[in-house]
Short mmCIF file of C-alpha atoms in Angstrom, two decimals:
data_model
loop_
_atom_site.label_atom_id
_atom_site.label_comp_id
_atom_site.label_asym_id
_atom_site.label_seq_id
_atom_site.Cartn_x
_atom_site.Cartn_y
_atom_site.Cartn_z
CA UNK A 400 0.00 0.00 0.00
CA UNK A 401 2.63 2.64 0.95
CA UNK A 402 4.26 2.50 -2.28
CA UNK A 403 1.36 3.49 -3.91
CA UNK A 404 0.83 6.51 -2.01
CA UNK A 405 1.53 10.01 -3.87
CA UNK A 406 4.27 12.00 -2.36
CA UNK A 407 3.23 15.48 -1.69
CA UNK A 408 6.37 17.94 -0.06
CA UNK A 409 5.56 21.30 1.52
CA UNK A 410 7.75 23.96 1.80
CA UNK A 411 7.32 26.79 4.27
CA UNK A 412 8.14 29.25 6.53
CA UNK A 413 5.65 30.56 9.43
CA UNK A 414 6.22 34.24 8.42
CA UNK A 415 3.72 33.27 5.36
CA UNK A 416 0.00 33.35 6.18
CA UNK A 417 -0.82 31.77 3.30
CA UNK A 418 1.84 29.05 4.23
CA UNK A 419 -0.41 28.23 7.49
CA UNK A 420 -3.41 28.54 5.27
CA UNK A 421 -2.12 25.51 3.13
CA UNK A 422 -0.17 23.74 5.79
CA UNK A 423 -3.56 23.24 7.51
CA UNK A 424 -5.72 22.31 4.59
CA UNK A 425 -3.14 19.16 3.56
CA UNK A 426 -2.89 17.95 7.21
CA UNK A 427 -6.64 17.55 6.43
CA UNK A 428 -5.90 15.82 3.38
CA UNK A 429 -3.95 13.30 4.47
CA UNK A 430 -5.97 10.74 5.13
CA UNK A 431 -8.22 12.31 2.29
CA UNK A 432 -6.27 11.86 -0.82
CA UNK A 433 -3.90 8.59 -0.40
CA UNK A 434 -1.04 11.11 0.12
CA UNK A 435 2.42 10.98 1.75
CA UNK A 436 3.19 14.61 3.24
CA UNK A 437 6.46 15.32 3.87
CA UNK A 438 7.36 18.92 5.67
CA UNK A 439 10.01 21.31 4.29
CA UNK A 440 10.47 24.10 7.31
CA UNK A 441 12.55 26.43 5.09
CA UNK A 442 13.53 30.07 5.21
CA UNK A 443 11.26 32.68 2.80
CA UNK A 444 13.64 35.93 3.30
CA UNK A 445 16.68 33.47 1.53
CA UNK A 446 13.52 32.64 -1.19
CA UNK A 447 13.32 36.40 -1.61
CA UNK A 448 16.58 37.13 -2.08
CA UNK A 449 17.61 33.86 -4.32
CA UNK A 450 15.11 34.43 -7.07
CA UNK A 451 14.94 38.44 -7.04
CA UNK A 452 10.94 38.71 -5.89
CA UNK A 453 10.14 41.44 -3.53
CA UNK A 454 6.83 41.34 -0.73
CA UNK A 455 4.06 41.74 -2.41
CA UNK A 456 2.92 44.13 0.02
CA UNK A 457 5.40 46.61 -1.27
CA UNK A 458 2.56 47.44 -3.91
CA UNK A 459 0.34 49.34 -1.45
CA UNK A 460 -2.80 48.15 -3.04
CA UNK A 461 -1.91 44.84 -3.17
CA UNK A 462 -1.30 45.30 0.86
CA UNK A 463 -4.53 46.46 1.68
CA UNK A 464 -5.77 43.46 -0.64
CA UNK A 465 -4.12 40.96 0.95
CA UNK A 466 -5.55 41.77 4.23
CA UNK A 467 -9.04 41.21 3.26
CA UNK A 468 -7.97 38.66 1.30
CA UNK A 469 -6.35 36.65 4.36
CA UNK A 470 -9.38 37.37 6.40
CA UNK A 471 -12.21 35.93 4.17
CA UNK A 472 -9.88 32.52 3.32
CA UNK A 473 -8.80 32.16 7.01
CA UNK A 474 -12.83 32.71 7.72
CA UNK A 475 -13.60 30.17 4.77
CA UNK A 476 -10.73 27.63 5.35
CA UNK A 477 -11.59 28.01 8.96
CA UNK A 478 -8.04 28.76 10.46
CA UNK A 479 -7.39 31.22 13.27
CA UNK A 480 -5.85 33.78 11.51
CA UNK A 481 -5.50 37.54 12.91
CA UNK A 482 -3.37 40.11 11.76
CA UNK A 483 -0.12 40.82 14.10
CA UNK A 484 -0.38 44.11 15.39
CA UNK A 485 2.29 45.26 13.63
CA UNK A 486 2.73 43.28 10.31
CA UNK A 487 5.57 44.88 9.14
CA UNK A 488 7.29 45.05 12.15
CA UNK A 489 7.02 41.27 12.49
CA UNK A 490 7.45 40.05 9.19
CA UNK A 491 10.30 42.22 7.93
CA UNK A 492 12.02 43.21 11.18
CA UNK A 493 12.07 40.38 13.46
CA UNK A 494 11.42 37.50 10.90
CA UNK A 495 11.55 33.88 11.18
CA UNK A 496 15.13 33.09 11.38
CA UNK A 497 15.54 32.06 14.85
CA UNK A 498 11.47 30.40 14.28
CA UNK A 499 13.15 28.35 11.23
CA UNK A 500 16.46 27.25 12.77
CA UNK A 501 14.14 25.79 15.85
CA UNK A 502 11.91 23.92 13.37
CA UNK A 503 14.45 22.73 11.18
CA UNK A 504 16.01 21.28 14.51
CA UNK A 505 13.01 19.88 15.33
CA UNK A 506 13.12 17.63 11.48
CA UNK A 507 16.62 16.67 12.40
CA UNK A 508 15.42 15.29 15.93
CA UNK A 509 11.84 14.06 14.63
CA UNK A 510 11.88 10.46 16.07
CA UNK A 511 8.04 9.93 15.04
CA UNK A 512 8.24 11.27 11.59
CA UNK A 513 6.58 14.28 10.89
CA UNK A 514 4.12 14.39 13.78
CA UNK A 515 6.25 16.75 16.33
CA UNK A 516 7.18 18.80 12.71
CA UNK A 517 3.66 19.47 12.61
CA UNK A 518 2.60 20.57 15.63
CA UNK A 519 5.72 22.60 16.81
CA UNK A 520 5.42 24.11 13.23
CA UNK A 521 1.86 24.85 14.08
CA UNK A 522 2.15 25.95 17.73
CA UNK A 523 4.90 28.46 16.20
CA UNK A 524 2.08 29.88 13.52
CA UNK A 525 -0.21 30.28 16.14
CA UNK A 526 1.67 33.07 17.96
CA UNK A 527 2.74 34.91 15.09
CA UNK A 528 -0.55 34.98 12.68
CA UNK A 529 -3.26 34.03 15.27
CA UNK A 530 -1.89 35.42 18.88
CA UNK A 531 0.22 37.96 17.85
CA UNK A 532 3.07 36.68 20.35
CA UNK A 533 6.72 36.73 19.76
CA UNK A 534 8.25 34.40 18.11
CA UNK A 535 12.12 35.60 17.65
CA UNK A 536 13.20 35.21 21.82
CA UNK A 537 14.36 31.60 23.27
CA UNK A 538 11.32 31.67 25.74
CA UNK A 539 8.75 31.98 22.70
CA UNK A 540 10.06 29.17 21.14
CA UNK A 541 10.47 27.10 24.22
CA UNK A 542 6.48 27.78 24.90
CA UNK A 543 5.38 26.60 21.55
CA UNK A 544 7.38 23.40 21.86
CA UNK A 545 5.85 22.87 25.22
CA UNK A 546 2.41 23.30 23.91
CA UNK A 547 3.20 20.90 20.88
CA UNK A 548 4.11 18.24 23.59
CA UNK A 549 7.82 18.23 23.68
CA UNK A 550 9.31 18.19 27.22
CA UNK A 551 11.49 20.96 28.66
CA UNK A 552 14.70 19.03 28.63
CA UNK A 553 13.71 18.45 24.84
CA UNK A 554 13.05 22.11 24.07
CA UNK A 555 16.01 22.83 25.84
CA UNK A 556 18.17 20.54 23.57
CA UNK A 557 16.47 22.01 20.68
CA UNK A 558 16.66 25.46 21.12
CA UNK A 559 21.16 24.86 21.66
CA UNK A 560 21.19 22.80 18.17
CA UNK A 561 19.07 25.64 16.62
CA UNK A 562 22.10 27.85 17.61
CA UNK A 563 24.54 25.24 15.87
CA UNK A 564 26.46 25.14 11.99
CA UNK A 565 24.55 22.12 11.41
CA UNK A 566 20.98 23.13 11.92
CA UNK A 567 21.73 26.27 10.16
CA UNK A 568 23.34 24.55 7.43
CA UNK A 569 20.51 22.39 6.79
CA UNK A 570 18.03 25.25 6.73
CA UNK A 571 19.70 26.74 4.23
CA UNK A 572 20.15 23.43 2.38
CA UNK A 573 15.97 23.18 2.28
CA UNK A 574 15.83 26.88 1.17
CA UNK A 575 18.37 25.84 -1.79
CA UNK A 576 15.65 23.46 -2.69
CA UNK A 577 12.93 25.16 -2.67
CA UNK A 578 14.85 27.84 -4.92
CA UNK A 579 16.04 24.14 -7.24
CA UNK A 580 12.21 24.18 -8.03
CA UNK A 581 12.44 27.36 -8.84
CA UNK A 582 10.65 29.31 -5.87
CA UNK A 583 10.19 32.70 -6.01
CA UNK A 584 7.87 32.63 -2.51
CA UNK A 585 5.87 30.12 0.24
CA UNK A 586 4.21 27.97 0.14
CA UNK A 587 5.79 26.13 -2.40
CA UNK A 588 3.96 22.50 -2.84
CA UNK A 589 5.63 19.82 -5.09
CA UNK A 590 3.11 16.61 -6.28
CA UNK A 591 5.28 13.52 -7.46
CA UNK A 592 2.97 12.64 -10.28
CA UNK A 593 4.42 9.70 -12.21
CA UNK A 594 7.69 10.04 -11.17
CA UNK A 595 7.25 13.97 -12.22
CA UNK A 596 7.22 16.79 -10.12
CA UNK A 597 4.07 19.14 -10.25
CA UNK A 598 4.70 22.64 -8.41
CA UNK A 599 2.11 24.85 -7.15
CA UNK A 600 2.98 28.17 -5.56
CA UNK A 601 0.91 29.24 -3.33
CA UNK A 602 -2.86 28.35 -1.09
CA UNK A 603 -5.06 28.74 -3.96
CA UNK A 604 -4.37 25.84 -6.57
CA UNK A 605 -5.83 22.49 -4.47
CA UNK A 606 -8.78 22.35 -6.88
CA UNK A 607 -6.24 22.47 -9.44
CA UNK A 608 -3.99 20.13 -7.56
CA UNK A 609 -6.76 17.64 -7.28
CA UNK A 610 -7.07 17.59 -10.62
CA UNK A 611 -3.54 16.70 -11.27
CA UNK A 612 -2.95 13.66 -9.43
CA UNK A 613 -6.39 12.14 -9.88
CA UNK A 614 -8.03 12.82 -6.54
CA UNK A 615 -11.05 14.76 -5.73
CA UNK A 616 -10.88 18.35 -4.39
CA UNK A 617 -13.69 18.24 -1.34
CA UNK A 618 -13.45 21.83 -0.09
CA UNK A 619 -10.89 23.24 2.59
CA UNK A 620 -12.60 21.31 4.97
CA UNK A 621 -13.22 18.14 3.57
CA UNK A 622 -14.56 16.51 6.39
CA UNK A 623 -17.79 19.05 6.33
CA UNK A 624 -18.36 19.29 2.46
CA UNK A 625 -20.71 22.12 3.48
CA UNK A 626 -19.51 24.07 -0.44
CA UNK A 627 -21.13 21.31 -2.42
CA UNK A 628 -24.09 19.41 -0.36
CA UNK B 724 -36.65 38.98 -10.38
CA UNK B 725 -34.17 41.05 -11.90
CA UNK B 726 -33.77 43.29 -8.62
CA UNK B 727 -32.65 40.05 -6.58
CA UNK B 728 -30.23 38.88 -8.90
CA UNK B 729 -26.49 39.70 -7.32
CA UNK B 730 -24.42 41.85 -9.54
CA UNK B 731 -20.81 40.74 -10.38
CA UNK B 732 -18.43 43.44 -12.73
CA UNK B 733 -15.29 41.88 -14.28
CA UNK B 734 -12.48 44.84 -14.90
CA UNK B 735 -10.79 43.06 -17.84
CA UNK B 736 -7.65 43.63 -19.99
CA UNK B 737 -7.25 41.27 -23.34
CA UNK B 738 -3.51 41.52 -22.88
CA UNK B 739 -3.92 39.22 -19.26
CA UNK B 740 -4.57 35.11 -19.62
CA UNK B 741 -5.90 35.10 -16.36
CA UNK B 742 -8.18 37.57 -16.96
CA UNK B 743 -9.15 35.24 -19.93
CA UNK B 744 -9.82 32.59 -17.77
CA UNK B 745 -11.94 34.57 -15.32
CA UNK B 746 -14.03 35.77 -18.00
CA UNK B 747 -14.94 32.50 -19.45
CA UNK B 748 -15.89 31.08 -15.80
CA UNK B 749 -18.15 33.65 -15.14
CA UNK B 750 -19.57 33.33 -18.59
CA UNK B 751 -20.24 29.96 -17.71
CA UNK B 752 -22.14 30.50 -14.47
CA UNK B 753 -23.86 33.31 -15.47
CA UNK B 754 -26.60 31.15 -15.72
CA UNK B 755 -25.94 29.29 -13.13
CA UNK B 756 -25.46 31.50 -10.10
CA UNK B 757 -28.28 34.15 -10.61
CA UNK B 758 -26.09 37.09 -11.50
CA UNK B 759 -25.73 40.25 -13.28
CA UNK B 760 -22.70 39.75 -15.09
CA UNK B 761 -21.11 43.44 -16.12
CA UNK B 762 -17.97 43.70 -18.42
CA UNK B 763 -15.74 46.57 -17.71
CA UNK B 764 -12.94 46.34 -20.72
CA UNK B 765 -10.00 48.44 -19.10
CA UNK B 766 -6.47 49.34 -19.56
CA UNK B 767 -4.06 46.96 -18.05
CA UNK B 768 -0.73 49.13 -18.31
CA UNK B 769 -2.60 52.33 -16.73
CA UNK B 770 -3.31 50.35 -13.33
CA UNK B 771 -0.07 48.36 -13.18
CA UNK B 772 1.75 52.38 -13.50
CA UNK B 773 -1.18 53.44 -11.25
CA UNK B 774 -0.58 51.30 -8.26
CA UNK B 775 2.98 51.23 -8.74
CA UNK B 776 2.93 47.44 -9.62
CA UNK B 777 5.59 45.15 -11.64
CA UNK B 778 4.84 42.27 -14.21
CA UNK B 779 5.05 39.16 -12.22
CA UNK B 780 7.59 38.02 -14.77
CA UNK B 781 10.03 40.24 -13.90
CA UNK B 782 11.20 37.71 -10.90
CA UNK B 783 12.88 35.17 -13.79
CA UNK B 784 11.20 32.27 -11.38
CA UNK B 785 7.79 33.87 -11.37
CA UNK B 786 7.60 34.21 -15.01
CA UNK B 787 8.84 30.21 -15.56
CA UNK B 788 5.69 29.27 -13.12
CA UNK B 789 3.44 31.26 -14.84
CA UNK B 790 3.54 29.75 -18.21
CA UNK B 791 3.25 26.05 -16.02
CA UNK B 792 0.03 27.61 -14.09
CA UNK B 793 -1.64 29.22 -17.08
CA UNK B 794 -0.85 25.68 -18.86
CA UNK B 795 -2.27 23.51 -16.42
CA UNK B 796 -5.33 25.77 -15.57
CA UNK B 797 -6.44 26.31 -19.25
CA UNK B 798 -6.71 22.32 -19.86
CA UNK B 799 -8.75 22.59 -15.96
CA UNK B 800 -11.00 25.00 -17.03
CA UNK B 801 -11.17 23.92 -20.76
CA UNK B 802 -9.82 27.27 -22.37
CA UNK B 803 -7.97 27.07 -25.48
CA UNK B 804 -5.06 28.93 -24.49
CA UNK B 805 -1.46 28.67 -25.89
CA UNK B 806 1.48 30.86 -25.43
CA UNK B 807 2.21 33.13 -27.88
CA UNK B 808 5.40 32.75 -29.45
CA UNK B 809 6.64 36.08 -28.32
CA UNK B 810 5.22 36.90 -25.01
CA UNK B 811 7.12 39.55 -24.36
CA UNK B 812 6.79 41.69 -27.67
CA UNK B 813 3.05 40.99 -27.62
CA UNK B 814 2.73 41.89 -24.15
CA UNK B 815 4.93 44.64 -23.19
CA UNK B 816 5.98 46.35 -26.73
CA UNK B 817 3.08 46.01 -29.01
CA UNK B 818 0.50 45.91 -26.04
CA UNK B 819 -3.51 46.26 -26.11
CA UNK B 820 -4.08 49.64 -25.64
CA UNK B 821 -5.96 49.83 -29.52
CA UNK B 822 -7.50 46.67 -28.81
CA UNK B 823 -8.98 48.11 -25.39
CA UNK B 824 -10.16 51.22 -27.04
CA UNK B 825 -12.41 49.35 -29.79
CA UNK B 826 -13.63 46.84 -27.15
CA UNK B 827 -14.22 50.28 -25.19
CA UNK B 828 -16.47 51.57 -28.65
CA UNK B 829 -18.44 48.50 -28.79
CA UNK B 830 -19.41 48.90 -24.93
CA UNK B 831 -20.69 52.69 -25.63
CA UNK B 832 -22.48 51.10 -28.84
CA UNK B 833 -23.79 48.16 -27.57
CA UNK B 834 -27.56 47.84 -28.48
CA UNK B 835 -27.87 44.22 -26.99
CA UNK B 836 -26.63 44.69 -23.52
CA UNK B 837 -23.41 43.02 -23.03
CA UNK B 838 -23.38 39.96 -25.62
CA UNK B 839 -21.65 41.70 -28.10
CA UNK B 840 -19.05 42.71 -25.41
CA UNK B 841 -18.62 39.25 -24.47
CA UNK B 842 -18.22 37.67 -28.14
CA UNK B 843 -15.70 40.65 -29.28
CA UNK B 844 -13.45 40.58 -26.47
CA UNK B 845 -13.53 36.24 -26.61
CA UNK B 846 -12.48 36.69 -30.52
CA UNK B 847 -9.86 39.14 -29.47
CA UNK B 848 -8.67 37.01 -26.54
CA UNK B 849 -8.51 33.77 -29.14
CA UNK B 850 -6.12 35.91 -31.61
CA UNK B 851 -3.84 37.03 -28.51
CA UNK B 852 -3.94 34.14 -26.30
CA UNK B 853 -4.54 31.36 -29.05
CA UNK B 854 -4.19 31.42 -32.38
CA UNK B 855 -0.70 33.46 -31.81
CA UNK B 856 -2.15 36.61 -34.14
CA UNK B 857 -1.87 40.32 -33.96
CA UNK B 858 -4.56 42.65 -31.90
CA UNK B 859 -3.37 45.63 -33.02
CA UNK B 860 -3.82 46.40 -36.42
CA UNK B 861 -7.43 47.62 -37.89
CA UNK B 862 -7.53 44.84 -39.95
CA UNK B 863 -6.76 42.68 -37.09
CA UNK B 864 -9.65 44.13 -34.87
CA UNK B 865 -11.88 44.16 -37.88
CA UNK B 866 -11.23 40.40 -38.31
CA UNK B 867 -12.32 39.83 -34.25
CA UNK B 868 -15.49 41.64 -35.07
CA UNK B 869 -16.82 39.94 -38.04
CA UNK B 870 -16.30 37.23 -35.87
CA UNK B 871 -18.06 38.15 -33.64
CA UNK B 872 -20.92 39.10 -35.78
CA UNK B 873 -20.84 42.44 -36.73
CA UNK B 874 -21.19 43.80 -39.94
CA UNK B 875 -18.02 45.57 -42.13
CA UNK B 876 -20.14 48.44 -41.67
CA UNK B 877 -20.66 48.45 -37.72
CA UNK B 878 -16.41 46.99 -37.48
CA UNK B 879 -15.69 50.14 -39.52
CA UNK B 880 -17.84 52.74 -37.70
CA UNK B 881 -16.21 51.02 -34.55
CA UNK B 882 -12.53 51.49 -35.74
CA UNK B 883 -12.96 54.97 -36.41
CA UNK B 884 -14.86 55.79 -32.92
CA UNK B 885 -11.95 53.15 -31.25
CA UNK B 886 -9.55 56.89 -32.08
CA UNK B 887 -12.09 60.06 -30.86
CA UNK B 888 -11.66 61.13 -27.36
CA UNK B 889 -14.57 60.61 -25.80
CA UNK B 890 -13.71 56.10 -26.29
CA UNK B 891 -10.29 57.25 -25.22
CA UNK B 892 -11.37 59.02 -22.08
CA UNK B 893 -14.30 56.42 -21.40
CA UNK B 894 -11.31 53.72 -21.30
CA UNK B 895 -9.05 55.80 -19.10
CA UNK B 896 -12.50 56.62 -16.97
CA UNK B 897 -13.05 52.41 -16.35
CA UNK B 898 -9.54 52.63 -15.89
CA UNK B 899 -9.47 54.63 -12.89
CA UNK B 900 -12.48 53.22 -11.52
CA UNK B 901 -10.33 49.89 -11.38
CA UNK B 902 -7.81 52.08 -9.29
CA UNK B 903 -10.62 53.52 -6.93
CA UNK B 904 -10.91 49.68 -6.03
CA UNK B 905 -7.47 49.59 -5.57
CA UNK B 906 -6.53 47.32 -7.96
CA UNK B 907 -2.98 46.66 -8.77
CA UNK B 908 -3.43 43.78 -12.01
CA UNK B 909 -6.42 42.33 -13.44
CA UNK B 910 -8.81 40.51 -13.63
CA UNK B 911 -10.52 42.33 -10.71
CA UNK B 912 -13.87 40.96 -9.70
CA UNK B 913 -16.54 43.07 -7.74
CA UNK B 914 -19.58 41.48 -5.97
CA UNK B 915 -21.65 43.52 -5.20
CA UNK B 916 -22.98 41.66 -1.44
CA UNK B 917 -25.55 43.35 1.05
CA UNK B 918 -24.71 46.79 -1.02
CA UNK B 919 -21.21 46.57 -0.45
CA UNK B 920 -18.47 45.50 -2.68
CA UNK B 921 -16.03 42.55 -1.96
CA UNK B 922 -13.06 42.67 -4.35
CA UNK B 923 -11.19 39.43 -5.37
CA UNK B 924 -8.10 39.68 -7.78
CA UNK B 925 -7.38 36.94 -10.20
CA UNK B 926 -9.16 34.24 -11.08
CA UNK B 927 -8.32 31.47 -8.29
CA UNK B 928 -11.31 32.70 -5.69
CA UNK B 929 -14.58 31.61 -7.36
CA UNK B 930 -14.74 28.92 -4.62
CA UNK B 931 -14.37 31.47 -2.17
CA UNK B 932 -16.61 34.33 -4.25
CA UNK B 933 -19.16 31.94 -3.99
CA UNK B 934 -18.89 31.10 -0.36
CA UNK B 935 -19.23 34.97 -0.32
CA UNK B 936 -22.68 35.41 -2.22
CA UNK B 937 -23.80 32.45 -0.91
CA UNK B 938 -24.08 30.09 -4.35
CA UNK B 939 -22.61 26.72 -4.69
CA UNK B 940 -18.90 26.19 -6.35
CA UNK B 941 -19.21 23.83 -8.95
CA UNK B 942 -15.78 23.77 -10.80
CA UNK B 943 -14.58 25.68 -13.76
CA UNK B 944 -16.88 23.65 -16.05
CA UNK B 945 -20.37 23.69 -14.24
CA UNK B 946 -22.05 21.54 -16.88
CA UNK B 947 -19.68 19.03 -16.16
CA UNK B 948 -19.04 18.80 -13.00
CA UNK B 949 -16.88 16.30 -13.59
CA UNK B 950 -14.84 17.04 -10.16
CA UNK B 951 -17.38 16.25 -7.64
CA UNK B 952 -19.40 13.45 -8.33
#
């Protein structure tokens, strides 16, 4: 049976909204469409940067868009999502780095697969884009990995090896990769169709996706179906 | 009736595929969702220099992707749409700007509402955006509109108005009202909900423009619906 699943690979960084939008509606997939999800914690600002792109909220009307935008799929997809206080502030100031690092030490450590990925990775996206907590400070970090079950000796652990070459090198490894399939932002979701690799930019091509490898697209939350009863 | 039906306005550009594809969906449910469709043929380059916007394409990445998206999504949403075989050129140096205006004359001649609106701009969109042939040349416009069932007497009439200033200013004037909803690329969709307008950009939020106005999302090809049973 497992070989016969489809690989689908996210990659993401909890600075993108739209990131958490997606993230969320695949977990629901899952067990949905016979998928394999595999997590890709990677850095956007080194996305940015590598392919030349520039935040789309730099066009002020496409800022005041994206708001609304957010608010309506957030409301439709029914995520959590609220604004930070001050977006700009914590998307371009403070940033993910220190967010990413802990995540991507979290994949190195993952000792039940993709599970603890998940819900640290979740945990984190809740304080930036639902709570509007910090998420750049030790103590931040260390909370979320509490609340997505990891003990404090573990967060501990987790937050040194965030600090170390290795973890670092390995988040920029996964940003390389995202920027091999040519990125130019999050989330960036590759479908292994056939031995080919399908990429979608972005939380707005599942129909689409669906399409592509054969399964059927139920609605963001599949397990209510409440679009097409 | 009438007064019940929800009114949807499509700010439109012949120069954008997506806009294309946008405009053939809500052709299609037109009939389906009980709507007021209203075509708004506008002037791509004046809102991209009036919100201080970029083509996508000018991240190398973006522009790669794009061609893959508008790919995949045309065989989705059954739209014959190919690449012309000189984006650029046709895009950004020979441009729509006469093709806008005579799309502009046949809206402030239109006898039959919108229909001849619809079948011009579709015949101008298939030489762009299909068959890989010029849009701006008279006799290239002239060719759309016999097409599209005018007479060589009505093309010609149109032609010459597509030059006076009052087409010219009624362009610029749909134009701007794009920019009053802040738009910053096209297609821009207005529904019009409760009296007040919600805005979506592109043409990847039916699903959610439906949730909106509270009708039922029933894939690109609604006569089919070949996704969902």
């Amino acid at each position: 049976m497992s070989s016969s699943r489809k690989v689908i690979e996210l990659f993401y960084d909890v600075v993108s909204p739209y990131s958490w939008l997606a993230f969320e509606v695949l977990c629901r997939y899952r067990n949905v469409w016979n998928i394999e999800l595999k997590f890709h914690p990677a850095f956007l600002g080194g996305v940015m940067q590598g392919s030349g792109n520039r935040p789309p909220a730099m066009v002020p009307n496409k800022g005041e868009y994206l708001v609304k935008d957010l608010t309506r799929l957030a409301s439709y997809m029914n995520v959590p999502l609220c604004q930070p206080s001050n977006t700009f502030e914590v998307m371009f100031e403070k940033g993910s780095l220190a967010a990413m690092r802990f995540i991507t030490a979290v994949v190195e450590n993952a000792k039940d697969g993709d599970r603890l990925v998940e819900n640290v990775s979740r945990e984190v996206w809740k304080r930036i884009w639902s709570t509007d907590q910090d998420i750049c400070e030790p103590s931040s970090l260390s909370e979320a990995g509490l609340k997505a079950g990891l003990s404090s000796s573990e967060v501990e652990e987790l937050i040194r090896q965030a600090k170390s070459q290795p973890v670092k090198d390995k988040l920029k490894q996964t940003t390389q990769e995202a920027l091999d399939y040519k990125a130019f932002g999050f989330p960036l979701i590759i479908c292994h169709v056939d031995g080919k690799p399908e990429v979608f930019f972005g939380s707005d091509r599942f129909e689409l996706m669906a399409y592509c490898i054969g399964e059927k697209w139920l609605g963001p939350q599949p397990d209510k179906l409440t679009s097409y009863l």
